PDB file of N, CA and C in Angstrom:
ATOM      1  N   MET A   1     -14.074  -4.077 -16.733  1.00 45.00           N
ATOM      2  CA  MET A   1     -14.509  -4.989 -15.822  1.00 45.00           C
ATOM      3  C   MET A   1     -14.587  -4.577 -14.386  1.00 45.00           C
ATOM      4  N   SER A   2     -15.557  -4.697 -13.943  1.00 55.00           N
ATOM      5  CA  SER A   2     -15.923  -4.307 -12.457  1.00 55.00           C
ATOM      6  C   SER A   2     -15.280  -5.146 -11.557  1.00 55.00           C
ATOM      7  N   ARG A   3     -14.759  -4.522 -10.274  1.00 71.00           N
ATOM      8  CA  ARG A   3     -14.142  -5.480  -9.383  1.00 71.00           C
ATOM      9  C   ARG A   3     -15.060  -5.682  -8.055  1.00 71.00           C
ATOM     10  N   LEU A   4     -14.793  -6.632  -7.643  1.00 79.00           N
ATOM     11  CA  LEU A   4     -15.456  -7.093  -6.301  1.00 79.00           C
ATOM     12  C   LEU A   4     -14.916  -6.057  -5.211  1.00 79.00           C
ATOM     13  N   THR A   5     -16.049  -5.601  -4.162  1.00 91.00           N
ATOM     14  CA  THR A   5     -15.502  -4.874  -3.257  1.00 91.00           C
ATOM     15  C   THR A   5     -14.793  -5.575  -2.153  1.00 91.00           C
ATOM     16  N   ALA A   6     -14.005  -4.967  -1.551  1.00 92.00           N
ATOM     17  CA  ALA A   6     -13.114  -5.844  -0.396  1.00 92.00           C
ATOM     18  C   ALA A   6     -13.835  -6.558   0.513  1.00 92.00           C
ATOM     19  N   ARG A   7     -14.840  -5.959   0.955  1.00 95.00           N
ATOM     20  CA  ARG A   7     -15.981  -6.322   1.934  1.00 95.00           C
ATOM     21  C   ARG A   7     -16.685  -7.773   1.311  1.00 95.00           C
ATOM     22  N   PHE A   8     -16.943  -7.927   0.073  1.00 94.00           N
ATOM     23  CA  PHE A   8     -17.420  -8.981  -0.568  1.00 94.00           C
ATOM     24  C   PHE A   8     -16.746 -10.121  -0.647  1.00 94.00           C
ATOM     25  N   TRP A   9     -15.290  -9.690  -0.949  1.00 93.00           N
ATOM     26  CA  TRP A   9     -14.354 -10.875  -1.091  1.00 93.00           C
ATOM     27  C   TRP A   9     -14.036 -11.385   0.094  1.00 93.00           C
ATOM     28  N   VAL A  10     -13.882 -10.553   1.179  1.00 96.00           N
ATOM     29  CA  VAL A  10     -13.490 -11.267   2.418  1.00 96.00           C
ATOM     30  C   VAL A  10     -14.630 -12.000   3.096  1.00 96.00           C
ATOM     31  N   ASP A  11     -15.664 -11.552   2.891  1.00 96.00           N
ATOM     32  CA  ASP A  11     -17.112 -12.371   3.349  1.00 96.00           C
ATOM     33  C   ASP A  11     -16.947 -13.959   2.616  1.00 96.00           C
ATOM     34  N   ALA A  12     -16.800 -13.533   1.290  1.00 95.00           N
ATOM     35  CA  ALA A  12     -16.847 -14.920   0.374  1.00 95.00           C
ATOM     36  C   ALA A  12     -15.499 -15.921   0.712  1.00 95.00           C
ATOM     37  N   TYR A  13     -14.518 -15.227   1.002  1.00 96.00           N
ATOM     38  CA  TYR A  13     -13.270 -15.954   1.451  1.00 96.00           C
ATOM     39  C   TYR A  13     -13.645 -16.848   2.747  1.00 96.00           C
ATOM     40  N   LEU A  14     -14.214 -16.053   3.676  1.00 98.00           N
ATOM     41  CA  LEU A  14     -14.324 -16.542   5.110  1.00 98.00           C
ATOM     42  C   LEU A  14     -15.504 -17.732   5.063  1.00 98.00           C
ATOM     43  N   THR A  15     -16.361 -17.395   3.986  1.00 97.00           N
ATOM     44  CA  THR A  15     -17.408 -18.628   3.875  1.00 97.00           C
ATOM     45  C   THR A  15     -16.655 -19.964   3.365  1.00 97.00           C
ATOM     46  N   ARG A  16     -15.868 -19.802   2.298  1.00 97.00           N
ATOM     47  CA  ARG A  16     -15.096 -20.849   1.684  1.00 97.00           C
ATOM     48  C   ARG A  16     -14.414 -21.592   2.790  1.00 97.00           C
ATOM     49  N   LEU A  17     -13.478 -20.883   3.488  1.00 98.00           N
ATOM     50  CA  LEU A  17     -12.802 -21.270   4.885  1.00 98.00           C
ATOM     51  C   LEU A  17     -13.684 -22.337   5.622  1.00 98.00           C
ATOM     52  N   ARG A  18     -14.944 -21.734   5.886  1.00 98.00           N
ATOM     53  CA  ARG A  18     -15.756 -22.457   6.766  1.00 98.00           C
ATOM     54  C   ARG A  18     -16.073 -23.819   6.122  1.00 98.00           C
ATOM     55  N   LEU A  19     -16.292 -23.682   4.769  1.00 97.00           N
ATOM     56  CA  LEU A  19     -16.787 -25.076   3.964  1.00 97.00           C
ATOM     57  C   LEU A  19     -15.616 -25.983   4.303  1.00 97.00           C
ATOM     58  N   PHE A  20     -14.398 -25.661   4.362  1.00 97.00           N
ATOM     59  CA  PHE A  20     -13.265 -26.636   4.595  1.00 97.00           C
ATOM     60  C   PHE A  20     -12.943 -26.726   5.945  1.00 97.00           C
ATOM     61  N   ASP A  21     -13.782 -26.362   6.755  1.00 98.00           N
ATOM     62  CA  ASP A  21     -13.671 -26.375   8.473  1.00 98.00           C
ATOM     63  C   ASP A  21     -12.178 -25.751   8.769  1.00 98.00           C
ATOM     64  N   ILE A  22     -11.924 -24.685   8.161  1.00 98.00           N
ATOM     65  CA  ILE A  22     -10.764 -23.850   8.472  1.00 98.00           C
ATOM     66  C   ILE A  22     -10.860 -22.568   9.299  1.00 98.00           C
ATOM     67  N   PRO A  23     -10.452 -22.328  10.377  1.00 98.00           N
ATOM     68  CA  PRO A  23     -11.137 -21.164  11.081  1.00 98.00           C
ATOM     69  C   PRO A  23     -10.073 -20.075  10.494  1.00 98.00           C
ATOM     70  N   GLY A  24     -11.119 -18.931  10.267  1.00 98.00           N
ATOM     71  CA  GLY A  24     -10.462 -17.910   9.912  1.00 98.00           C
ATOM     72  C   GLY A  24     -11.352 -16.615  10.262  1.00 98.00           C
ATOM     73  N   PHE A  25     -10.623 -15.552  10.499  1.00 97.00           N
ATOM     74  CA  PHE A  25     -11.488 -14.435  11.114  1.00 97.00           C
ATOM     75  C   PHE A  25     -10.680 -12.955  10.892  1.00 97.00           C
ATOM     76  N   VAL A  26     -11.648 -11.837  10.855  1.00 98.00           N
ATOM     77  CA  VAL A  26     -11.089 -10.501  10.368  1.00 98.00           C
ATOM     78  C   VAL A  26     -10.219  -9.967  11.587  1.00 98.00           C
ATOM     79  N   VAL A  27      -8.830  -9.686  11.586  1.00 96.00           N
ATOM     80  CA  VAL A  27      -8.369  -8.978  12.611  1.00 96.00           C
ATOM     81  C   VAL A  27      -8.393  -7.593  12.478  1.00 96.00           C
ATOM     82  N   SER A  28      -8.502  -7.160  11.162  1.00 96.00           N
ATOM     83  CA  SER A  28      -8.422  -5.725  10.894  1.00 96.00           C
ATOM     84  C   SER A  28      -9.680  -5.414   9.839  1.00 96.00           C
ATOM     85  N   HIS A  29     -10.330  -4.677  10.253  1.00 95.00           N
ATOM     86  CA  HIS A  29     -11.570  -4.325   9.154  1.00 95.00           C
ATOM     87  C   HIS A  29     -11.052  -3.181   8.459  1.00 95.00           C
ATOM     88  N   GLY A  30     -10.883  -3.240   7.132  1.00 94.00           N
ATOM     89  CA  GLY A  30     -10.445  -2.200   6.408  1.00 94.00           C
ATOM     90  C   GLY A  30     -11.551  -1.510   5.542  1.00 94.00           C
ATOM     91  N   ASP A  31     -11.357  -0.861   4.641  1.00 93.00           N
ATOM     92  CA  ASP A  31     -12.162   0.132   3.801  1.00 93.00           C
ATOM     93  C   ASP A  31     -13.067  -1.010   3.039  1.00 93.00           C
ATOM     94  N   ASP A  32     -14.397  -0.956   3.200  1.00 93.00           N
ATOM     95  CA  ASP A  32     -15.301  -1.841   2.600  1.00 93.00           C
ATOM     96  C   ASP A  32     -15.069  -2.031   0.977  1.00 93.00           C
ATOM     97  N   THR A  33     -14.960  -0.976   0.392  1.00 91.00           N
ATOM     98  CA  THR A  33     -15.061  -0.856  -0.958  1.00 91.00           C
ATOM     99  C   THR A  33     -13.718  -1.056  -1.557  1.00 91.00           C
ATOM    100  N   GLY A  34     -12.662  -0.294  -1.237  1.00 85.00           N
ATOM    101  CA  GLY A  34     -11.434  -0.666  -2.097  1.00 85.00           C
ATOM    102  C   GLY A  34     -10.203  -0.970  -1.254  1.00 85.00           C
ATOM    103  N   GLY A  35     -10.307  -1.443   0.092  1.00 88.00           N
ATOM    104  CA  GLY A  35      -9.099  -1.769   0.933  1.00 88.00           C
ATOM    105  C   GLY A  35      -8.437  -3.015   0.226  1.00 88.00           C
ATOM    106  N   ALA A  36      -6.932  -2.829   0.615  1.00 93.00           N
ATOM    107  CA  ALA A  36      -6.383  -4.013   0.180  1.00 93.00           C
ATOM    108  C   ALA A  36      -6.466  -5.222   1.390  1.00 93.00           C
ATOM    109  N   VAL A  37      -6.187  -6.513   1.107  1.00 95.00           N
ATOM    110  CA  VAL A  37      -6.284  -7.372   1.810  1.00 95.00           C
ATOM    111  C   VAL A  37      -4.904  -8.233   2.028  1.00 95.00           C
ATOM    112  N   LEU A  38      -4.716  -8.369   3.497  1.00 97.00           N
ATOM    113  CA  LEU A  38      -3.543  -9.252   3.768  1.00 97.00           C
ATOM    114  C   LEU A  38      -4.023 -10.552   4.414  1.00 97.00           C
ATOM    115  N   ILE A  39      -3.600 -11.717   4.007  1.00 98.00           N
ATOM    116  CA  ILE A  39      -4.169 -12.937   4.586  1.00 98.00           C
ATOM    117  C   ILE A  39      -2.618 -13.442   5.631  1.00 98.00           C
ATOM    118  N   LYS A  40      -3.125 -13.580   6.675  1.00 98.00           N
ATOM    119  CA  LYS A  40      -2.030 -14.207   7.603  1.00 98.00           C
ATOM    120  C   LYS A  40      -2.457 -15.567   7.757  1.00 98.00           C
ATOM    121  N   LEU A  41      -1.488 -16.575   7.637  1.00 98.00           N
ATOM    122  CA  LEU A  41      -1.774 -17.949   7.820  1.00 98.00           C
ATOM    123  C   LEU A  41      -0.845 -18.535   9.304  1.00 98.00           C
ATOM    124  N   ASN A  42      -1.564 -18.639  10.352  1.00 98.00           N
ATOM    125  CA  ASN A  42      -1.072 -19.170  11.477  1.00 98.00           C
ATOM    126  C   ASN A  42      -0.984 -20.633  11.547  1.00 98.00           C
ATOM    127  N   THR A  43      -0.045 -21.342  11.786  1.00 97.00           N
ATOM    128  CA  THR A  43       0.074 -22.822  11.508  1.00 97.00           C
ATOM    129  C   THR A  43       0.160 -23.363  13.045  1.00 97.00           C
ATOM    130  N   LEU A  44      -0.251 -22.290  13.960  1.00 97.00           N
ATOM    131  CA  LEU A  44      -0.325 -22.786  15.530  1.00 97.00           C
ATOM    132  C   LEU A  44       0.996 -23.590  16.084  1.00 97.00           C
ATOM    133  N   ASP A  45       2.104 -23.196  15.277  1.00 98.00           N
ATOM    134  CA  ASP A  45       3.296 -23.705  16.183  1.00 98.00           C
ATOM    135  C   ASP A  45       4.588 -22.380  16.286  1.00 98.00           C
ATOM    136  N   GLY A  46       3.875 -21.423  16.228  1.00 97.00           N
ATOM    137  CA  GLY A  46       4.808 -20.396  16.372  1.00 97.00           C
ATOM    138  C   GLY A  46       5.418 -19.787  15.146  1.00 97.00           C
ATOM    139  N   GLN A  47       4.923 -20.195  14.284  1.00 98.00           N
ATOM    140  CA  GLN A  47       5.225 -19.780  12.727  1.00 98.00           C
ATOM    141  C   GLN A  47       4.158 -19.098  11.887  1.00 98.00           C
ATOM    142  N   ALA A  48       4.336 -18.269  10.972  1.00 98.00           N
ATOM    143  CA  ALA A  48       3.096 -17.706  10.263  1.00 98.00           C
ATOM    144  C   ALA A  48       3.763 -17.377   8.897  1.00 98.00           C
ATOM    145  N   VAL A  49       2.835 -17.176   8.070  1.00 98.00           N
ATOM    146  CA  VAL A  49       3.287 -16.549   6.918  1.00 98.00           C
ATOM    147  C   VAL A  49       2.095 -15.560   6.453  1.00 98.00           C
ATOM    148  N   VAL A  50       2.480 -14.368   5.802  1.00 98.00           N
ATOM    149  CA  VAL A  50       1.475 -13.602   5.359  1.00 98.00           C
ATOM    150  C   VAL A  50       1.581 -13.347   3.794  1.00 98.00           C
ATOM    151  N   PHE A  51       0.338 -13.055   3.286  1.00 97.00           N
ATOM    152  CA  PHE A  51       0.364 -13.069   1.763  1.00 97.00           C
ATOM    153  C   PHE A  51      -0.361 -11.818   1.466  1.00 97.00           C
ATOM    154  N   HIS A  52       0.011 -11.181   0.332  1.00 96.00           N
ATOM    155  CA  HIS A  52      -0.652 -10.188  -0.237  1.00 96.00           C
ATOM    156  C   HIS A  52      -1.099 -10.352  -1.810  1.00 96.00           C
ATOM    157  N   ARG A  53      -2.004  -9.669  -2.247  1.00 91.00           N
ATOM    158  CA  ARG A  53      -2.352  -9.906  -3.744  1.00 91.00           C
ATOM    159  C   ARG A  53      -1.546  -8.788  -4.436  1.00 91.00           C
ATOM    160  N   SER A  54      -1.038  -9.588  -5.486  1.00 89.00           N
ATOM    161  CA  SER A  54      -0.029  -8.795  -6.356  1.00 89.00           C
ATOM    162  C   SER A  54      -0.385  -9.159  -7.788  1.00 89.00           C
ATOM    163  N   PHE A  55       0.255  -8.733  -8.767  1.00 83.00           N
ATOM    164  CA  PHE A  55      -0.038  -8.890 -10.204  1.00 83.00           C
ATOM    165  C   PHE A  55       1.193  -9.409 -10.714  1.00 83.00           C
ATOM    166  N   ASP A  56       1.140 -10.603 -11.452  1.00 79.00           N
ATOM    167  CA  ASP A  56       2.243 -11.225 -12.151  1.00 79.00           C
ATOM    168  C   ASP A  56       2.053 -10.997 -13.445  1.00 79.00           C
ATOM    169  N   LEU A  57       3.277 -10.013 -13.892  1.00 79.00           N
ATOM    170  CA  LEU A  57       3.485  -9.832 -15.330  1.00 79.00           C
ATOM    171  C   LEU A  57       3.564 -10.933 -16.337  1.00 79.00           C
ATOM    172  N   GLN A  58       4.129 -11.831 -16.024  1.00 81.00           N
ATOM    173  CA  GLN A  58       4.460 -13.076 -16.726  1.00 81.00           C
ATOM    174  C   GLN A  58       3.184 -13.836 -17.269  1.00 81.00           C
ATOM    175  N   SER A  59       2.141 -14.165 -16.181  1.00 79.00           N
ATOM    176  CA  SER A  59       0.892 -14.875 -16.345  1.00 79.00           C
ATOM    177  C   SER A  59      -0.323 -13.809 -16.821  1.00 79.00           C
ATOM    178  N   ASP A  60       0.251 -12.475 -16.537  1.00 76.00           N
ATOM    179  CA  ASP A  60      -0.989 -11.380 -16.882  1.00 76.00           C
ATOM    180  C   ASP A  60      -2.271 -11.625 -15.781  1.00 76.00           C
ATOM    181  N   ALA A  61      -1.868 -12.120 -14.608  1.00 78.00           N
ATOM    182  CA  ALA A  61      -2.990 -12.689 -13.739  1.00 78.00           C
ATOM    183  C   ALA A  61      -2.711 -12.037 -12.412  1.00 78.00           C
ATOM    184  N   ARG A  62      -3.799 -11.910 -11.586  1.00 84.00           N
ATOM    185  CA  ARG A  62      -3.539 -11.590 -10.199  1.00 84.00           C
ATOM    186  C   ARG A  62      -3.206 -12.814  -9.382  1.00 84.00           C
ATOM    187  N   VAL A  63      -2.292 -12.782  -8.337  1.00 88.00           N
ATOM    188  CA  VAL A  63      -1.872 -13.953  -7.577  1.00 88.00           C
ATOM    189  C   VAL A  63      -1.603 -13.412  -6.111  1.00 88.00           C
ATOM    190  N   TRP A  64      -1.632 -14.254  -5.409  1.00 93.00           N
ATOM    191  CA  TRP A  64      -1.332 -14.353  -4.029  1.00 93.00           C
ATOM    192  C   TRP A  64       0.167 -14.599  -3.764  1.00 93.00           C
ATOM    193  N   ALA A  65       0.896 -13.386  -3.245  1.00 93.00           N
ATOM    194  CA  ALA A  65       2.500 -13.496  -3.067  1.00 93.00           C
ATOM    195  C   ALA A  65       2.662 -13.586  -1.657  1.00 93.00           C
ATOM    196  N   GLU A  66       3.649 -14.009  -1.296  1.00 96.00           N
ATOM    197  CA  GLU A  66       4.284 -14.294   0.015  1.00 96.00           C
ATOM    198  C   GLU A  66       4.999 -12.877   0.467  1.00 96.00           C
ATOM    199  N   LEU A  67       4.434 -12.132   1.630  1.00 97.00           N
ATOM    200  CA  LEU A  67       4.945 -10.993   2.083  1.00 97.00           C
ATOM    201  C   LEU A  67       6.127 -11.224   3.030  1.00 97.00           C
ATOM    202  N   ALA A  68       5.695 -12.144   3.900  1.00 97.00           N
ATOM    203  CA  ALA A  68       6.667 -12.492   5.087  1.00 97.00           C
ATOM    204  C   ALA A  68       6.360 -13.852   5.614  1.00 97.00           C
ATOM    205  N   ARG A  69       7.499 -14.513   6.103  1.00 98.00           N
ATOM    206  CA  ARG A  69       7.173 -15.869   6.584  1.00 98.00           C
ATOM    207  C   ARG A  69       8.311 -15.936   7.779  1.00 98.00           C
ATOM    208  N   GLY A  70       7.969 -16.537   8.789  1.00 98.00           N
ATOM    209  CA  GLY A  70       8.841 -16.762  10.088  1.00 98.00           C
ATOM    210  C   GLY A  70       8.102 -16.994  11.223  1.00 98.00           C
ATOM    211  N   ALA A  71       8.817 -16.577  12.160  1.00 98.00           N
ATOM    212  CA  ALA A  71       7.986 -16.414  13.576  1.00 98.00           C
ATOM    213  C   ALA A  71       7.004 -15.711  13.814  1.00 98.00           C
ATOM    214  N   GLU A  72       5.826 -15.990  14.249  1.00 98.00           N
ATOM    215  CA  GLU A  72       4.637 -15.547  14.375  1.00 98.00           C
ATOM    216  C   GLU A  72       4.893 -13.844  14.607  1.00 98.00           C
ATOM    217  N   ALA A  73       5.741 -13.564  15.760  1.00 98.00           N
ATOM    218  CA  ALA A  73       5.901 -12.196  16.301  1.00 98.00           C
ATOM    219  C   ALA A  73       6.635 -11.346  15.143  1.00 98.00           C
ATOM    220  N   GLU A  74       7.625 -11.981  14.328  1.00 98.00           N
ATOM    221  CA  GLU A  74       8.016 -11.177  13.432  1.00 98.00           C
ATOM    222  C   GLU A  74       7.131 -11.011  12.253  1.00 98.00           C
ATOM    223  N   VAL A  75       6.184 -11.807  11.876  1.00 98.00           N
ATOM    224  CA  VAL A  75       5.250 -11.622  10.887  1.00 98.00           C
ATOM    225  C   VAL A  75       4.128 -10.717  11.257  1.00 98.00           C
ATOM    226  N   ASP A  76       3.707 -10.723  12.516  1.00 98.00           N
ATOM    227  CA  ASP A  76       2.895  -9.746  13.193  1.00 98.00           C
ATOM    228  C   ASP A  76       3.564  -8.316  13.089  1.00 98.00           C
ATOM    229  N   ALA A  77       4.879  -8.281  13.250  1.00 98.00           N
ATOM    230  CA  ALA A  77       5.384  -6.860  13.260  1.00 98.00           C
ATOM    231  C   ALA A  77       5.304  -6.348  11.600  1.00 98.00           C
ATOM    232  N   VAL A  78       5.556  -7.355  10.604  1.00 97.00           N
ATOM    233  CA  VAL A  78       5.440  -6.818   9.215  1.00 97.00           C
ATOM    234  C   VAL A  78       3.854  -6.427   9.131  1.00 97.00           C
ATOM    235  N   VAL A  79       2.823  -7.115   9.341  1.00 97.00           N
ATOM    236  CA  VAL A  79       1.516  -6.727   9.210  1.00 97.00           C
ATOM    237  C   VAL A  79       1.387  -5.411   9.921  1.00 97.00           C
ATOM    238  N   THR A  80       1.874  -5.140  11.036  1.00 97.00           N
ATOM    239  CA  THR A  80       1.681  -3.741  11.804  1.00 97.00           C
ATOM    240  C   THR A  80       2.358  -2.750  11.024  1.00 97.00           C
ATOM    241  N   ARG A  81       3.385  -2.965  10.533  1.00 97.00           N
ATOM    242  CA  ARG A  81       4.094  -1.775   9.473  1.00 97.00           C
ATOM    243  C   ARG A  81       3.340  -1.677   8.362  1.00 97.00           C
ATOM    244  N   GLN A  82       2.569  -2.700   7.800  1.00 96.00           N
ATOM    245  CA  GLN A  82       1.638  -2.490   6.682  1.00 96.00           C
ATOM    246  C   GLN A  82       0.350  -1.585   6.784  1.00 96.00           C
ATOM    247  N   ARG A  83      -0.052  -1.986   8.119  1.00 95.00           N
ATOM    248  CA  ARG A  83      -1.265  -1.141   8.437  1.00 95.00           C
ATOM    249  C   ARG A  83      -1.066   0.186   8.828  1.00 95.00           C
ATOM    250  N   GLY A  84       0.155   0.490   9.303  1.00 94.00           N
ATOM    251  CA  GLY A  84       0.777   1.962   9.510  1.00 94.00           C
ATOM    252  C   GLY A  84       0.730   2.651   8.174  1.00 94.00           C
ATOM    253  N   PHE A  85       1.224   1.882   7.054  1.00 93.00           N
ATOM    254  CA  PHE A  85       1.168   2.517   5.740  1.00 93.00           C
ATOM    255  C   PHE A  85      -0.121   2.749   5.068  1.00 93.00           C
ATOM    256  N   ASP A  86      -1.125   1.954   5.441  1.00 94.00           N
ATOM    257  CA  ASP A  86      -2.460   1.709   4.877  1.00 94.00           C
ATOM    258  C   ASP A  86      -3.242   1.446   5.872  1.00 94.00           C
ATOM    259  N   PRO A  87      -4.092   2.519   6.112  1.00 91.00           N
ATOM    260  CA  PRO A  87      -5.349   2.330   7.181  1.00 91.00           C
ATOM    261  C   PRO A  87      -6.325   1.709   6.907  1.00 91.00           C
ATOM    262  N   ASP A  88      -6.693   1.478   5.326  1.00 94.00           N
ATOM    263  CA  ASP A  88      -7.619   0.820   4.652  1.00 94.00           C
ATOM    264  C   ASP A  88      -7.450  -0.583   4.671  1.00 94.00           C
ATOM    265  N   LEU A  89      -6.510  -0.976   5.287  1.00 96.00           N
ATOM    266  CA  LEU A  89      -6.162  -2.553   5.048  1.00 96.00           C
ATOM    267  C   LEU A  89      -6.793  -3.388   5.747  1.00 96.00           C
ATOM    268  N   TRP A  90      -7.307  -4.398   5.150  1.00 97.00           N
ATOM    269  CA  TRP A  90      -8.001  -5.565   5.785  1.00 97.00           C
ATOM    270  C   TRP A  90      -6.897  -6.717   6.207  1.00 97.00           C
ATOM    271  N   VAL A  91      -7.113  -7.292   7.302  1.00 97.00           N
ATOM    272  CA  VAL A  91      -6.122  -8.441   7.705  1.00 97.00           C
ATOM    273  C   VAL A  91      -7.106  -9.547   8.070  1.00 97.00           C
ATOM    274  N   VAL A  92      -7.042 -10.676   7.500  1.00 98.00           N
ATOM    275  CA  VAL A  92      -7.613 -11.851   7.778  1.00 98.00           C
ATOM    276  C   VAL A  92      -6.598 -13.055   8.298  1.00 98.00           C
ATOM    277  N   GLU A  93      -7.109 -13.428   9.619  1.00 98.00           N
ATOM    278  CA  GLU A  93      -6.067 -14.537  10.131  1.00 98.00           C
ATOM    279  C   GLU A  93      -6.843 -15.831   9.885  1.00 98.00           C
ATOM    280  N   VAL A  94      -5.945 -16.725   9.210  1.00 98.00           N
ATOM    281  CA  VAL A  94      -6.178 -18.024   8.978  1.00 98.00           C
ATOM    282  C   VAL A  94      -5.511 -19.175   9.796  1.00 98.00           C
ATOM    283  N   GLU A  95      -6.198 -19.898  10.758  1.00 98.00           N
ATOM    284  CA  GLU A  95      -5.301 -20.936  11.658  1.00 98.00           C
ATOM    285  C   GLU A  95      -5.712 -22.360  11.121  1.00 98.00           C
ATOM    286  N   ASP A  96      -4.363 -22.762  10.670  1.00 98.00           N
ATOM    287  CA  ASP A  96      -4.667 -24.264  10.222  1.00 98.00           C
ATOM    288  C   ASP A  96      -3.109 -24.901  10.259  1.00 98.00           C
ATOM    289  N   ARG A  97      -3.208 -26.071  11.321  1.00 97.00           N
ATOM    290  CA  ARG A  97      -1.935 -26.529  11.469  1.00 97.00           C
ATOM    291  C   ARG A  97      -1.345 -27.292  10.236  1.00 97.00           C
ATOM    292  N   ALA A  98      -2.186 -27.587   9.372  1.00 97.00           N
ATOM    293  CA  ALA A  98      -1.913 -28.292   7.854  1.00 97.00           C
ATOM    294  C   ALA A  98      -1.323 -27.151   6.898  1.00 97.00           C
ATOM    295  N   GLY A  99      -1.572 -25.912   7.408  1.00 97.00           N
ATOM    296  CA  GLY A  99      -0.942 -24.802   6.398  1.00 97.00           C
ATOM    297  C   GLY A  99      -2.009 -24.442   5.282  1.00 97.00           C
ATOM    298  N   ARG A 100      -3.266 -25.027   5.456  1.00 97.00           N
ATOM    299  CA  ARG A 100      -4.042 -24.904   4.162  1.00 97.00           C
ATOM    300  C   ARG A 100      -4.587 -23.219   4.214  1.00 97.00           C
ATOM    301  N   HIS A 101      -4.726 -22.494   3.165  1.00 96.00           N
ATOM    302  CA  HIS A 101      -5.174 -21.256   3.126  1.00 96.00           C
ATOM    303  C   HIS A 101      -6.220 -20.850   1.989  1.00 96.00           C
ATOM    304  N   LEU A 102      -6.224 -22.218   0.875  1.00 96.00           N
ATOM    305  CA  LEU A 102      -7.179 -22.030  -0.127  1.00 96.00           C
ATOM    306  C   LEU A 102      -7.046 -20.722  -1.126  1.00 96.00           C
ATOM    307  N   LEU A 103      -5.715 -19.952  -0.922  1.00 96.00           N
ATOM    308  CA  LEU A 103      -5.798 -18.819  -1.746  1.00 96.00           C
ATOM    309  C   LEU A 103      -5.405 -19.314  -3.192  1.00 96.00           C
ATOM    310  N   ASP A 104      -5.013 -20.528  -3.343  1.00 91.00           N
ATOM    311  CA  ASP A 104      -4.621 -21.203  -4.610  1.00 91.00           C
ATOM    312  C   ASP A 104      -5.753 -21.846  -5.140  1.00 91.00           C
ATOM    313  N   HIS A 105      -6.889 -21.720  -4.657  1.00 90.00           N
ATOM    314  CA  HIS A 105      -8.184 -22.166  -5.182  1.00 90.00           C
ATOM    315  C   HIS A 105      -8.924 -21.346  -6.238  1.00 90.00           C
ATOM    316  N   ASP A 106      -9.320 -21.744  -7.329  1.00 85.00           N
ATOM    317  CA  ASP A 106     -10.083 -20.929  -8.312  1.00 85.00           C
ATOM    318  C   ASP A 106     -10.913 -19.899  -7.524  1.00 85.00           C
ATOM    319  N   GLY A 107     -11.120 -18.733  -8.253  1.00 81.00           N
ATOM    320  CA  GLY A 107     -11.699 -17.711  -7.761  1.00 81.00           C
ATOM    321  C   GLY A 107     -11.352 -16.999  -6.647  1.00 81.00           C
ATOM    322  N   LEU A 108     -10.124 -17.128  -6.199  1.00 80.00           N
ATOM    323  CA  LEU A 108      -9.613 -16.504  -4.948  1.00 80.00           C
ATOM    324  C   LEU A 108      -8.697 -15.506  -5.332  1.00 80.00           C
ATOM    325  N   ALA A 109      -8.007 -15.470  -6.477  1.00 76.00           N
ATOM    326  CA  ALA A 109      -6.996 -14.412  -6.744  1.00 76.00           C
ATOM    327  C   ALA A 109      -7.505 -12.997  -7.347  1.00 76.00           C
TER     328      ALA A 109
END
């Protein structure tokens, strides 16, 4: 089964966010073809959550798992460390006071 490129997935995700009037933007542009993607959800109250794509062995499916949660500065430090490990990493920031990220919607895992 062929996989979508990282660039294609990020573009589709940003389009879906726009359809729900949720601001989202690329903070770090990774490798267009095979870069991993982190999604940072900023709730605009000093708190943030960052998600990464993972594989759930129980359901045999790809899922978005929480990598870090807490004060935005602490979450940003986690993202910075991850970028140090992986220069091909994409980082997309989503800003929504209600905490919507849409990663639980069909087609985004």
